[in-house]
Each structure stands twice: as C-alpha cells, then as structure tokens.
CSV table of C-alpha atoms in Angstrom, one decimal:
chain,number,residue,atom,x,y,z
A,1,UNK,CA,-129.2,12.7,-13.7
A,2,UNK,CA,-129.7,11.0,-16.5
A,3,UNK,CA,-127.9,8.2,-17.5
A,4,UNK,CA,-126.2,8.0,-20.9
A,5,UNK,CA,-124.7,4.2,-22.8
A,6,UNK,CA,-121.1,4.0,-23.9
A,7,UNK,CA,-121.8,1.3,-26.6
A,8,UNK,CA,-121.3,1.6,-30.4
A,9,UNK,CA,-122.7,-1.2,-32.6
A,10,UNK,CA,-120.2,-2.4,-35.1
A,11,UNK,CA,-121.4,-2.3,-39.0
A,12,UNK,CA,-120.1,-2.9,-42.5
A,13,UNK,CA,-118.4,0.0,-44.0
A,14,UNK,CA,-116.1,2.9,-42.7
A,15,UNK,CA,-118.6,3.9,-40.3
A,16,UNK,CA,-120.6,2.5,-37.7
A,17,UNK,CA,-124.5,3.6,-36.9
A,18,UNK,CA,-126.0,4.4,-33.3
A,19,UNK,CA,-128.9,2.1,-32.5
A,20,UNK,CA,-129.7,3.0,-28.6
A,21,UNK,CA,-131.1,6.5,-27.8
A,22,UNK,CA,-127.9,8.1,-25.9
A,23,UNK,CA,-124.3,7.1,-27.2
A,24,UNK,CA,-121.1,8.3,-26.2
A,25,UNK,CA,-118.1,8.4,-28.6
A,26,UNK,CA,-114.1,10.1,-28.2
A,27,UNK,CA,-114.0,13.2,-29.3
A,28,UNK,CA,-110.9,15.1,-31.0
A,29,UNK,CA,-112.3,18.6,-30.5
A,30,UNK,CA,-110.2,21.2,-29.2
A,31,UNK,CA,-110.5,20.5,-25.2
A,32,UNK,CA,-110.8,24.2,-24.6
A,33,UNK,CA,-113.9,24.8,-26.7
A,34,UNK,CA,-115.4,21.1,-25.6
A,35,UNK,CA,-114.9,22.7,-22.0
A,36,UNK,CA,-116.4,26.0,-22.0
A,37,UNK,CA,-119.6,24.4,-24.0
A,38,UNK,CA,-119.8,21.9,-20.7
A,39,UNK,CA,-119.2,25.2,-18.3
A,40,UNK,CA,-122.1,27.1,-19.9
A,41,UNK,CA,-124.6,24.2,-20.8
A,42,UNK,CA,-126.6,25.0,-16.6
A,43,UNK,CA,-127.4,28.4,-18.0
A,44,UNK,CA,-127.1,28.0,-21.7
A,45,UNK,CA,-131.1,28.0,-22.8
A,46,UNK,CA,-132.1,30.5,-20.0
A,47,UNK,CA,-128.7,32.7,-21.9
A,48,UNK,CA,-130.3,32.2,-25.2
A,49,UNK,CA,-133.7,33.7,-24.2
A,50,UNK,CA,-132.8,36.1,-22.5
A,51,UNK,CA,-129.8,37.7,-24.9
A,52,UNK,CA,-132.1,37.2,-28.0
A,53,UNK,CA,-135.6,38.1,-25.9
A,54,UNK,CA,-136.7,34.5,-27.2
A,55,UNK,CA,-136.0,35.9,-31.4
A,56,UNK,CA,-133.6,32.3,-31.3
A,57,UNK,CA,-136.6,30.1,-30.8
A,58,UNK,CA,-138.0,31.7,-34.7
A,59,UNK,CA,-134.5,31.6,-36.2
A,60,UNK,CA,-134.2,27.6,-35.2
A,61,UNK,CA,-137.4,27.3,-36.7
A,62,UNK,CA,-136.9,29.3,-39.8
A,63,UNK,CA,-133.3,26.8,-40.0
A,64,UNK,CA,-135.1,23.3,-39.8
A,65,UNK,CA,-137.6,24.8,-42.3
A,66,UNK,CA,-135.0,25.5,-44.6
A,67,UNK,CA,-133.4,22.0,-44.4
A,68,UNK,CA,-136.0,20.5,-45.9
A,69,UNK,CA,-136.9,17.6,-43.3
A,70,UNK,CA,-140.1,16.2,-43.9
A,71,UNK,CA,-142.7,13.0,-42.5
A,72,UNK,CA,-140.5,10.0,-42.7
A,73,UNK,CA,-137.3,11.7,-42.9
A,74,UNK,CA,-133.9,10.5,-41.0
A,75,UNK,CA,-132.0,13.7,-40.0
A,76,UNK,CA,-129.1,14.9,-38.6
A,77,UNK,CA,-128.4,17.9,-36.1
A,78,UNK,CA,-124.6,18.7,-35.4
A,79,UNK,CA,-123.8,20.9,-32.6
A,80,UNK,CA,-127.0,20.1,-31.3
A,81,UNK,CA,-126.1,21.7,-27.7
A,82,UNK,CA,-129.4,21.4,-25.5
A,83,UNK,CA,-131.7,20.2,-28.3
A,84,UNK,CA,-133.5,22.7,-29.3
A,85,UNK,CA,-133.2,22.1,-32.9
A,86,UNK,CA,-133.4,18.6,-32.6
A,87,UNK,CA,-136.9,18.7,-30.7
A,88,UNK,CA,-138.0,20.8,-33.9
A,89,UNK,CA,-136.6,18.6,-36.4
A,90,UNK,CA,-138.5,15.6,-34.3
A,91,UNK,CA,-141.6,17.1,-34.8
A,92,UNK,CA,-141.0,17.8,-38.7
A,93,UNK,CA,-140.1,13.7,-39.3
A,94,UNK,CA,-143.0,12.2,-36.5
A,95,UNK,CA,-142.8,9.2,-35.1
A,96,UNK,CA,-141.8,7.3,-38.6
A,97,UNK,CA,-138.6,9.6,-38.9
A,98,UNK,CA,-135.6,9.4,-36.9
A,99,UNK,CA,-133.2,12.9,-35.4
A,100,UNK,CA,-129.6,12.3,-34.7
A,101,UNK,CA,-128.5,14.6,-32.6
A,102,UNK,CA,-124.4,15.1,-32.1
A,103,UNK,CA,-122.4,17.3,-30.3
A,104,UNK,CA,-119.2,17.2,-28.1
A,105,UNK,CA,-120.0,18.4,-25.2
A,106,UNK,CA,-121.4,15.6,-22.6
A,107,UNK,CA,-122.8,17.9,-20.1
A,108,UNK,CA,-124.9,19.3,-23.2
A,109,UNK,CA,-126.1,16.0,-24.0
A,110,UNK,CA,-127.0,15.3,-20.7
A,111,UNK,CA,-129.3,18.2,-20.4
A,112,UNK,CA,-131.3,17.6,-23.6
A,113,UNK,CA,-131.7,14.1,-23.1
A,114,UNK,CA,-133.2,15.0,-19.6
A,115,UNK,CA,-135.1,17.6,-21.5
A,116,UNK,CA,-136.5,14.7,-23.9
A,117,UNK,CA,-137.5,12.6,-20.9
A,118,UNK,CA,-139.8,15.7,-19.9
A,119,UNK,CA,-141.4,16.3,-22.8
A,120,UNK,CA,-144.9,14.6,-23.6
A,121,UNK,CA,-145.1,14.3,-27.3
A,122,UNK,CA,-144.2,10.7,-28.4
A,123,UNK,CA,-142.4,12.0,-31.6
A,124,UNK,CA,-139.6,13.3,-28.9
A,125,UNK,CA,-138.6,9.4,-28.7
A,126,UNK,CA,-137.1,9.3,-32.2
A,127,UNK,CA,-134.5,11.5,-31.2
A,128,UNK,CA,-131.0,9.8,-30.7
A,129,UNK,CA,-128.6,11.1,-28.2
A,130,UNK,CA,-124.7,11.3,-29.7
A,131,UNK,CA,-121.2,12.7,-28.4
A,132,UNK,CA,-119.0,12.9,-31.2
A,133,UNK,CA,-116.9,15.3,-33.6
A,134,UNK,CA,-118.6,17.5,-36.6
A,135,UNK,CA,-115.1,16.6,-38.4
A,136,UNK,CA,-115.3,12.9,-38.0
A,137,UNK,CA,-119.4,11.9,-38.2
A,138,UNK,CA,-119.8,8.6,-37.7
A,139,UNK,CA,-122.2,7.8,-40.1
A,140,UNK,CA,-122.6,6.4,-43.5
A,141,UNK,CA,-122.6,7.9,-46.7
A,142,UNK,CA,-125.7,9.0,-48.2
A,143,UNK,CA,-127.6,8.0,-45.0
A,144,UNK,CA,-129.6,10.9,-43.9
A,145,UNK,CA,-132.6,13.3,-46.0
A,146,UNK,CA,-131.6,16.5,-43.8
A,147,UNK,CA,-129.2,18.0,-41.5
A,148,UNK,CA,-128.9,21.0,-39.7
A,149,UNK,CA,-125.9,22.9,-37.4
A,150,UNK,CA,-126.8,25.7,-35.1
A,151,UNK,CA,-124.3,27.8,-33.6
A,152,UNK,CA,-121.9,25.4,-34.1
A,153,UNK,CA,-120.1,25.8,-37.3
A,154,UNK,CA,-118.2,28.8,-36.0
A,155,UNK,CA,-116.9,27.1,-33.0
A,156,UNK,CA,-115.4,23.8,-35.3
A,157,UNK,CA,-112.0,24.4,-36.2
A,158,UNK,CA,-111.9,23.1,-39.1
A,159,UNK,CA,-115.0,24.1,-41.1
A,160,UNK,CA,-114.1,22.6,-44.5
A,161,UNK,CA,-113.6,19.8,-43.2
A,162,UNK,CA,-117.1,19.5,-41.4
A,163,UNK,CA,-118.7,21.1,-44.5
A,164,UNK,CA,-116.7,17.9,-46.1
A,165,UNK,CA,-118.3,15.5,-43.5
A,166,UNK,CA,-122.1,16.7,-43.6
A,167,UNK,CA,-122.1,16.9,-47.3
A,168,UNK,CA,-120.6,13.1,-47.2
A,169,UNK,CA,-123.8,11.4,-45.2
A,170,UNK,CA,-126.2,14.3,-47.2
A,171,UNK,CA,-128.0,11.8,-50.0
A,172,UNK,CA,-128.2,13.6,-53.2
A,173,UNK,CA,-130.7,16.4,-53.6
A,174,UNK,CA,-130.5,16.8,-49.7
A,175,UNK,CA,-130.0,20.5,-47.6
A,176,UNK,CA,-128.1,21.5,-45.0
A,177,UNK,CA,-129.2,24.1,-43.2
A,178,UNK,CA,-126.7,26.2,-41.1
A,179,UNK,CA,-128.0,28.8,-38.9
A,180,UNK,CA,-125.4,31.0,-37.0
A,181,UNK,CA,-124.3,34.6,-35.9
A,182,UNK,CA,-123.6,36.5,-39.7
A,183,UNK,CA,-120.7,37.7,-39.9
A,184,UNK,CA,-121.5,41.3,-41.5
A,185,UNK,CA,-120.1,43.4,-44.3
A,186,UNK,CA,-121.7,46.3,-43.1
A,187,UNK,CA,-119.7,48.5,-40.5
A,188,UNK,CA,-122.8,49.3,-38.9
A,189,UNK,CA,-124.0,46.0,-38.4
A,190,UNK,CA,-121.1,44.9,-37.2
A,191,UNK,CA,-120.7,47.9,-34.9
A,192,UNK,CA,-124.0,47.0,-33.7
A,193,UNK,CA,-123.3,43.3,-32.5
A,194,UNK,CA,-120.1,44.5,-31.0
A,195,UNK,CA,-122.1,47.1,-28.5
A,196,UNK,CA,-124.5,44.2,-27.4
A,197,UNK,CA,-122.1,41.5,-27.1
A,198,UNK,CA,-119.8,44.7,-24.6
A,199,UNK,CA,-123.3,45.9,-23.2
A,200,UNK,CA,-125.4,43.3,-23.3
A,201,UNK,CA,-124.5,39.5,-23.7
A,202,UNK,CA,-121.1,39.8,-21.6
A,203,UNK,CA,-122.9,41.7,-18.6
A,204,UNK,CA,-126.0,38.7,-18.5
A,205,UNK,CA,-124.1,36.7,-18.7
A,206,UNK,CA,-122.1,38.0,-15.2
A,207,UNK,CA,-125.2,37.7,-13.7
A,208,UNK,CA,-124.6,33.7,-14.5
A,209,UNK,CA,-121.4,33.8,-13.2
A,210,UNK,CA,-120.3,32.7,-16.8
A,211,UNK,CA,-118.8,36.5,-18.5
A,212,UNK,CA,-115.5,35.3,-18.6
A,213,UNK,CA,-117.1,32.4,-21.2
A,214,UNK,CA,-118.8,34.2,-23.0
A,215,UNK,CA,-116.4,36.9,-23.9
A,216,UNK,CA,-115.1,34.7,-26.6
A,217,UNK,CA,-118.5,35.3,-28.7
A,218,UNK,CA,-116.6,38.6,-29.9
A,219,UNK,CA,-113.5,37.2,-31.3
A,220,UNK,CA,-115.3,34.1,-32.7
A,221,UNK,CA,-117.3,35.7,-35.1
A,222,UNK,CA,-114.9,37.9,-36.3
A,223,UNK,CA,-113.4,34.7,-37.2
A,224,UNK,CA,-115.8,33.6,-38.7
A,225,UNK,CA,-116.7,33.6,-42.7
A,226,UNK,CA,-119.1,36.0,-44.6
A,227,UNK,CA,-122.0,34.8,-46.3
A,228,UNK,CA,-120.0,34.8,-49.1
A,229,UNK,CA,-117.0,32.6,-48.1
A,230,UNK,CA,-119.7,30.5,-46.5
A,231,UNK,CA,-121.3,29.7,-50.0
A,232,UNK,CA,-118.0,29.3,-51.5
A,233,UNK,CA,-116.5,26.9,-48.6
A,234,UNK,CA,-120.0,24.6,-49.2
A,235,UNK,CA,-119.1,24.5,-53.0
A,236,UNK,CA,-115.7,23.8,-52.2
A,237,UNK,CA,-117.0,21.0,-49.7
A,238,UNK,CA,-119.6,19.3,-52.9
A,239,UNK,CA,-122.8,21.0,-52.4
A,240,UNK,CA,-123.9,21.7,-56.2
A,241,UNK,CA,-125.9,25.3,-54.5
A,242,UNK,CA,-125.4,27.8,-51.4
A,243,UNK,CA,-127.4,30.5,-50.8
A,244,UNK,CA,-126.7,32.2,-47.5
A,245,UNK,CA,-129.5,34.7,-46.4
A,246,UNK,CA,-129.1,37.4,-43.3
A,247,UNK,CA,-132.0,37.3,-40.9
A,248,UNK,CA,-132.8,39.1,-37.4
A,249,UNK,CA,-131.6,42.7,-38.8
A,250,UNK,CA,-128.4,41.0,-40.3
A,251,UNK,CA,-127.6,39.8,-36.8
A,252,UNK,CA,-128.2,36.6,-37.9
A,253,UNK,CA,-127.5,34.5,-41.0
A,254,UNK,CA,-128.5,31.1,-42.4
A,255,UNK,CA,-126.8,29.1,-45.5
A,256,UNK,CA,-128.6,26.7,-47.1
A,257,UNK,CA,-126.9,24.1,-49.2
A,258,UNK,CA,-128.0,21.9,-51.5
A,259,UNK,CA,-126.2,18.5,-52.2
C-alpha cells in the first residue's frame, strides 16, 4: 500500500502549491461519480486494454503530443486516473520539468503512485501525486506550460467551469489538450459505439465483476458535447483557439485549445 501525505503548504495568493510528491485535498465532486471511479480503479488499466485492444495507449500519446509539453516544462494532468498520461507527460518534460497529476478519486491515486514506485526511469520522480476537484484547481494563475485531461472532462459536472479553471493556471500561448470518447454527429458512428458499449465494454467488464459501473459509459457520452460545443465552451472559457479533431474511426476525439 502506498502511503500518501495529507499536508498542503500555505502560499501567497488565492491558491496554494503542492510541494511533496502525494497530496491529499477535499473534494466537492459528486460522491457518486468520486465512488464508482474508486470501485473500478483494481481493474481500470487491464479494462482500458482490453476494451480498446491497447488503441488507448496511441490516443494518450497523440493527446500529450498535442498539448505541447516540452524539456523543462511544468504541466498539469486533470483526471489523471491511474497515470497513464501523467507517465507520458513525465517523459516529454525529463527530469528538469515537473507533472501534476490531479484527480478525485484516492483509490486512483493510490494505484499510480504505486505504479510510479515501479517504474525505473528517474524522470517518473517529477511526477506529483494530487486529490482534488477539476472545478476548484489549486493552483496559481499562469503557473503551468501544458495541461492535459483524459476521460475526465465528460464525467465533471460542470465543464465550463473546469474549462474556466484550466484556462486560469494555462500561461499565455499554452494548450490544453483534452482527449475523450467524441460524441458523434454521425448516426452511424454513434450507432456503432452504442453496439460495443451493449456487446462489448458492458459484457468485459462482467467478467470484472464491475458491468453494473460501467453501464453509465452510455448515457455519459450522450451527455456529453460535440466537437463543436466543445470548441465553443473553450472560447466561452478564454482560450483565443479550439480545434477539436476525431481520431480512432470517430470513436474518439481530441480538442486542443490554445490560451
């Protein structure tokens, strides 16, 4: 088990900054979503490879390519779930950047900071452990080069609101990068994710003991927003450009914005 701190620094301004590698914080998340993300986190990487017969792993990378991150960089990662993006974005900055890596489920954050402690590469040390809310980031404005969300924009309630928050400790000229199930114009397409998700994702998943959980997948991204509202919400939240672009077939879809 591995063993996360409950301390926050205090700093000068409206936010305050993590300084140790795993930091707890309150969340104001709805408890039902916060829960079924801490059900599923046991089986939630071997689910991902499986359901997308390991497509997910190119997607993450084609996301933290599109953010922008480079040597040096400090970056963010919301909804960082297991890591995975995180781990890439650590290996984009090296061992002179710094990852953030938020979410708001703890039994998430356990598993990827047990992950990091496996993992040889030294860059994996700049990676900072954080439980917290995408609508209330506690950071600093202007404070990071980069940020990505995977997955994770679709489960916030409040998406404006988070759009409002990234875009808020984005310095100018910075992208987010936010990669997620695309929510499709096309009938077929759309016909298409609802025959895996019946036929496919929801009996794996059984085999997990976890169908009940993920029979929300469904619902959730017929909830969520085109492409096109997507651009248009980032605009709304400051970002001067959006460009949202479908990938995997138009299974998949990835906006980029630009602050």
């Amino acid at each position: 088990m591995v063993t996360l701190q409950f301390t926050l620094p205090s700093i000068t301004g409206r936010r305050r900054l993590p300084e140790s590698r795993s930091i707890l914080r309150p969340t104001r998340c709805a408890a039902d979503r916060q829960a079924l993300f801490n059900r599923i986190a046991p089986v939630y990487d071997n689910l991902n490879d499986l359901l997308s017969l390991g497509a997910h792993r190119v997607w993450k990378r084609m996301a933290v390519s599109w953010s922008g991150a480079k040597e040096g960089d400090t970056v963010l990662d919301v909804c960082c779930g297991s890591g995975d993006l995180a781990f890439l974005l650590s290996e984009k900055v090296g061992i002179n950047g710094k990852v953030f890596a938020l979410d708001f489920s703890k039994e998430q954050l356990h598993i990827a900071a047990s992950r990091q402690s496996k993992r040889s590469k030294t860059c994996y040390k700049n990676i900072e452990w954080i439980e917290g809310d995408a609508v209330d980031l506690p950071f600093s404005v202007s404070f990071f080069d980069a940020a990505t969300i995977g997955y994770g924009l679709r489960n916030v309630l409040d998406r404006k609101k988070a759009l409002d928050e990234m875009c808020r400790v984005l310095k100018p000229g910075s992208n987010l990068s936010v990669l997620d199930f695309n929510k499709s114009t096309n009938p077929l397409t759309s016909s298409i994710q609802d025959l895996m998700i019946d036929y496919v994702v929801v009996p794996v998943a059984n085999g997990y003991g976890v169908a009940s959980d993920y029979q929300y997948l469904k619902n959730s991204i017929k909830e969520y927003l085109t492409g096109n509202e997507l651009e248009k919400l980032a605009l709304e939240a400051g970002f001067s450009r959006a460009k949202h672009y479908e990938i995997g077939g138009g299974l998949m879809g990835n906006l980029v914005a630009t602050l």
